[in-house]
Amino acid sequence: MKLILLGPPGAGKGTQAKMLTERYRIPQISTGDILRAAVKEGTPMGVKAKGYMDAGGLVPDEVVVGIVRERLQQSDCQNGFILDGFPRTVAQADALNSTLADLDKNLDAVISLEVDPEALVERLTGRRTCRDCGRGFHVTFDPPAVAGKCDACQGELIQRDDDKEETIRKRLEVYRAQTEPLVAYYRSAGLLSAIDGMQDIQVVKNKILAVLAAK
Ligand code: ADP
Ligand code: AMP
């Protein structure tokens, strides 16, 4: 299964991608996770990306396109992959088409998760992420069994630096201007399935599985 999860920040892409990796045994490729790891390690790419990320903007296309091109060539992507947070611009989508053509692969589906803007702010301000394994929670909608601790590995749950209300609003604006056009882009390519992302995590998961089962 070769899949893109499309949707604004907070739509539930990461949450659903983690479930789909277990179901299909294919990797989640989150450009946000890869960039955050680079920032943490202080690599040259991380140093370059940090300013854009802290400001709620997009990291330049050539940087993320290079990350994904390299990642898709790794052996664990042989049977498929879930792209989460990539592509985010039409230029990235075009570059992905060329990469996939070079690798003789085709996308099976693009799932667009649709969520109201105010719900996105509530989801992102309440999001908590495990410092060690990266699993995501929500203080109200998906709380851990013990406050502040990851259910999976007991790691400390932290709030992402860019999940502050001001930065969230900026990220949502950037989504509308630069990423939302990809909904029409993939619809016209005949690949798009829109899913109501306002429902419970499990309900959304079942709807995605039903769409993918029909592919
Ligand atoms: P994205 O990867 O699209 O930015 P996440 O998967 O990290 O979004 O989800 C953002 C926050 O919303 C997380 O705290 C997550 O627990 C919560 N969340 C995800 N899906 C839902 C849902 N269907 N209903 C309520 N909260 C959700
Ligand atoms: P995410 O974890 O997907 O919310 O991404 C966090 C931040 O990483 C974004 O706000 C961007 O600054 C950067 N980022 C992640 N993916 C991309 C991408 N495909 N293109 C440009 N910037 C990205």
Coordinates of C-alpha atoms and ligand atoms in Angstrom, one line a residue:
M1 CA 0.0 0.0 0.0
K2 CA 1.5 3.3 -1.1
L3 CA -0.4 6.1 0.6
I4 CA -0.4 9.8 1.3
L5 CA -2.2 11.1 4.4
L6 CA -3.2 14.7 3.6
G7 CA -4.8 17.2 5.9
P8 CA -4.1 20.3 8.0
P9 CA -1.9 20.2 11.2
G10 CA -3.8 18.4 13.9
A11 CA -6.1 16.5 11.4
G12 CA -5.0 13.2 12.8
K13 CA -2.4 12.1 10.2
G14 CA 0.2 10.9 12.7
T15 CA -2.4 9.2 14.9
Q16 CA -3.8 7.3 11.9
A17 CA -0.4 6.6 10.3
K18 CA 0.7 4.8 13.4
M19 CA -2.3 2.5 13.3
L20 CA -1.9 1.9 9.6
T21 CA 1.8 0.9 9.9
E22 CA 0.7 -1.9 12.3
R23 CA -2.1 -3.0 10.0
Y24 CA -0.1 -3.0 6.8
R25 CA 3.4 -3.5 8.2
I26 CA 4.7 -0.6 6.1
P27 CA 6.7 2.5 7.4
Q28 CA 5.3 5.9 8.3
I29 CA 7.4 8.6 6.6
S30 CA 6.8 11.8 8.6
T31 CA 8.9 14.6 7.3
G32 CA 8.0 16.5 10.5
D33 CA 9.5 13.7 12.6
I34 CA 12.6 13.4 10.4
L35 CA 13.1 17.2 10.6
R36 CA 12.6 17.3 14.4
A37 CA 15.2 14.5 14.8
A38 CA 17.6 16.5 12.7
V39 CA 17.0 19.6 14.8
K40 CA 17.6 17.6 18.0
E41 CA 20.8 16.1 16.7
G42 CA 22.0 19.6 15.4
T43 CA 22.8 18.3 11.9
P44 CA 23.4 21.0 9.2
M45 CA 19.9 20.2 7.8
G46 CA 18.4 20.5 11.3
V47 CA 20.1 23.9 11.9
K48 CA 18.7 25.1 8.6
A49 CA 15.2 23.8 9.2
K50 CA 14.8 25.0 12.8
G51 CA 14.0 28.7 12.0
Y52 CA 11.3 27.8 9.5
M53 CA 9.7 25.3 11.9
D54 CA 9.8 27.6 14.9
A55 CA 8.1 30.3 12.9
G56 CA 5.4 27.9 11.7
G57 CA 6.5 28.2 8.0
L58 CA 7.5 25.5 5.6
V59 CA 11.1 24.2 5.2
P60 CA 12.3 24.8 1.6
D61 CA 11.0 22.3 -0.9
E62 CA 14.5 21.0 -2.0
V63 CA 15.3 20.0 1.6
V64 CA 12.2 17.9 2.2
V65 CA 12.1 16.5 -1.4
G66 CA 15.7 15.3 -0.8
I67 CA 14.7 13.7 2.5
V68 CA 11.8 11.8 1.0
R69 CA 13.6 10.8 -2.2
E70 CA 16.3 9.2 0.0
R71 CA 13.9 7.6 2.4
L72 CA 11.7 6.0 -0.3
Q73 CA 14.8 4.1 -1.6
Q74 CA 15.3 2.3 1.6
S75 CA 14.4 -1.4 1.7
D76 CA 11.6 -1.2 4.2
C77 CA 9.6 0.9 1.6
Q78 CA 9.6 -2.0 -0.8
N79 CA 6.0 -3.1 0.0
G80 CA 4.6 0.3 0.6
F81 CA 4.7 3.4 2.8
I82 CA 2.6 6.0 4.4
L83 CA 3.6 9.6 3.7
D84 CA 2.5 11.9 6.6
G85 CA 3.0 15.6 6.2
F86 CA 4.5 15.3 2.7
P87 CA 3.8 16.7 0.1
R88 CA 2.9 20.1 1.4
T89 CA 3.2 22.1 -1.8
V90 CA 2.5 21.5 -5.5
A91 CA 6.2 21.6 -6.2
Q92 CA 6.7 18.8 -3.6
A93 CA 3.8 16.8 -5.2
D94 CA 5.4 17.2 -8.7
A95 CA 8.8 16.1 -7.3
L96 CA 7.2 13.1 -5.6
N97 CA 5.7 12.1 -9.0
S98 CA 9.1 12.1 -10.6
T99 CA 10.7 10.2 -7.7
L100 CA 8.0 7.5 -7.9
A101 CA 8.3 7.3 -11.7
D102 CA 12.1 6.8 -11.3
L103 CA 11.4 4.0 -8.7
D104 CA 8.7 2.5 -11.0
K105 CA 6.1 2.9 -8.2
N106 CA 2.5 4.4 -8.2
L107 CA 0.5 5.8 -5.4
D108 CA -2.6 3.7 -4.4
A109 CA -4.5 6.4 -2.5
V110 CA -4.5 9.9 -1.1
I111 CA -6.6 10.2 2.1
S112 CA -7.7 13.7 2.9
L113 CA -8.7 14.1 6.6
E114 CA -11.2 17.0 6.9
V115 CA -11.4 18.8 10.3
D116 CA -12.9 22.2 11.3
P117 CA -10.3 24.9 12.0
E118 CA -11.4 25.5 15.6
A119 CA -11.2 21.8 16.4
L120 CA -7.6 21.8 15.0
V121 CA -6.6 24.5 17.5
E122 CA -8.1 22.5 20.3
R123 CA -6.4 19.3 19.2
L124 CA -2.9 20.9 18.7
T125 CA -2.9 22.9 22.0
G126 CA -3.8 19.6 23.8
R127 CA -1.4 17.4 21.9
R128 CA 1.3 15.7 23.9
T129 CA 4.1 13.6 22.4
C130 CA 6.4 11.0 24.0
R131 CA 9.9 12.3 24.1
D132 CA 11.3 8.8 23.7
C133 CA 9.1 6.9 21.2
G134 CA 7.2 9.8 19.6
R135 CA 3.7 8.4 20.3
G136 CA 1.0 11.1 20.3
F137 CA -1.7 11.6 22.9
H138 CA -4.3 14.3 23.7
V139 CA -5.0 15.6 27.2
T140 CA -8.7 15.2 26.6
F141 CA -9.4 13.2 23.5
D142 CA -6.7 10.5 23.9
P143 CA -5.3 10.7 27.4
P144 CA -2.5 8.5 28.6
A145 CA -3.3 6.1 31.5
V146 CA -0.9 8.0 33.8
A147 CA -0.8 11.8 33.2
G148 CA 2.5 12.9 31.6
K149 CA 3.7 9.3 30.9
C150 CA 3.6 7.4 27.6
D151 CA 1.5 4.2 27.8
A152 CA 3.8 2.4 25.4
C153 CA 7.3 3.1 26.9
Q154 CA 6.7 5.2 30.1
G155 CA 8.7 8.1 28.5
E156 CA 7.9 11.7 29.4
L157 CA 5.1 13.4 27.5
I158 CA 6.1 16.8 26.2
Q159 CA 4.4 19.6 24.2
R160 CA 5.9 20.5 20.8
D161 CA 7.4 24.0 20.6
D162 CA 5.2 24.8 17.6
D163 CA 2.0 23.7 19.3
K164 CA 1.5 27.1 20.9
E165 CA -1.6 29.0 19.8
E166 CA 0.1 31.8 17.9
T167 CA 2.3 29.3 15.9
I168 CA -0.7 27.1 15.3
R169 CA -2.6 29.9 13.7
K170 CA 0.3 30.6 11.4
R171 CA 0.7 26.9 10.5
L172 CA -3.0 26.8 9.6
E173 CA -2.7 29.8 7.4
V174 CA 0.3 28.2 5.6
Y175 CA -1.7 25.1 5.2
R176 CA -4.6 27.0 3.5
A177 CA -2.3 28.9 1.2
Q178 CA 0.3 26.2 0.2
T179 CA -1.0 22.7 1.0
E180 CA -4.8 22.8 0.5
P181 CA -4.4 23.1 -3.3
L182 CA -3.2 19.5 -3.2
V183 CA -6.7 18.3 -2.4
A184 CA -7.8 19.5 -5.9
Y185 CA -4.4 18.3 -7.4
Y186 CA -5.0 14.7 -6.2
R187 CA -8.7 14.8 -6.9
S188 CA -8.0 15.5 -10.5
A189 CA -5.5 12.7 -10.5
G190 CA -8.4 10.4 -9.4
L191 CA -6.5 9.4 -6.2
L192 CA -8.4 11.4 -3.5
S193 CA -10.7 10.0 -0.9
A194 CA -12.0 12.6 1.6
I195 CA -12.8 11.4 5.1
D196 CA -14.6 13.2 7.9
G197 CA -11.9 13.6 10.5
M198 CA -14.2 15.1 13.1
Q199 CA -15.2 11.7 14.4
D200 CA -13.6 9.5 17.1
I201 CA -10.1 8.2 16.3
Q202 CA -11.4 4.6 16.0
V203 CA -14.3 5.7 13.7
V204 CA -11.9 7.6 11.4
K205 CA -9.6 4.5 11.4
N206 CA -12.4 2.2 10.3
K207 CA -13.4 4.6 7.5
I208 CA -9.8 4.7 6.2
L209 CA -9.5 0.9 6.4
A210 CA -12.8 0.7 4.4
V211 CA -11.5 3.0 1.7
L212 CA -8.2 1.2 1.5
A213 CA -9.9 -2.2 1.4
A214 CA -11.7 -1.1 -1.8
K215 CA -8.4 -0.2 -3.6
Ligands
ADP1 P1 -1.4 15.6 12.6 O1 -0.3 14.5 12.5 O2 -2.3 15.6 11.5 O3 -0.8 16.9 12.9 P2 -2.1 14.2 15.1 O4 -2.3 12.8 14.7 O5 -0.8 14.5 15.9 O6 -2.3 15.3 13.9 O7 -3.3 14.6 16.0 C1 -3.3 15.9 16.7 C2 -3.9 15.8 18.1 O8 -5.3 15.4 18.0 C3 -3.3 14.7 18.9 O9 -3.2 15.1 20.2 C4 -4.3 13.5 18.8 O10 -4.3 12.7 19.9 C5 -5.6 14.2 18.6 N1 -6.5 13.5 17.7 C6 -6.2 12.8 16.5 N2 -7.3 12.3 15.9 C7 -8.3 12.7 16.7 C8 -9.8 12.5 16.6 N3 -10.3 11.8 15.6 N4 -10.6 13.1 17.5 C9 -10.0 13.8 18.5 N5 -8.7 14.0 18.7 C10 -7.9 13.5 17.8
AMP2 P1 4.4 18.3 11.2 O1 5.1 17.4 12.2 O2 4.0 17.6 9.9 O3 3.3 19.1 11.8 O4 5.6 19.3 10.7 C1 6.2 20.2 11.6 C2 6.9 21.3 10.8 O5 8.0 20.7 10.0 C3 6.1 22.1 9.8 O6 5.4 23.2 10.4 C4 7.2 22.6 8.8 O7 7.9 23.6 9.3 C5 8.1 21.4 8.7 N1 7.7 20.4 7.7 C6 7.3 19.1 7.9 N2 7.0 18.5 6.7 C7 7.2 19.5 5.7 C8 7.1 19.5 4.3 N3 6.7 18.5 3.6 N4 7.5 20.7 3.7 C9 7.9 21.7 4.3 N5 8.1 21.8 5.7 C10 7.7 20.7 6.4

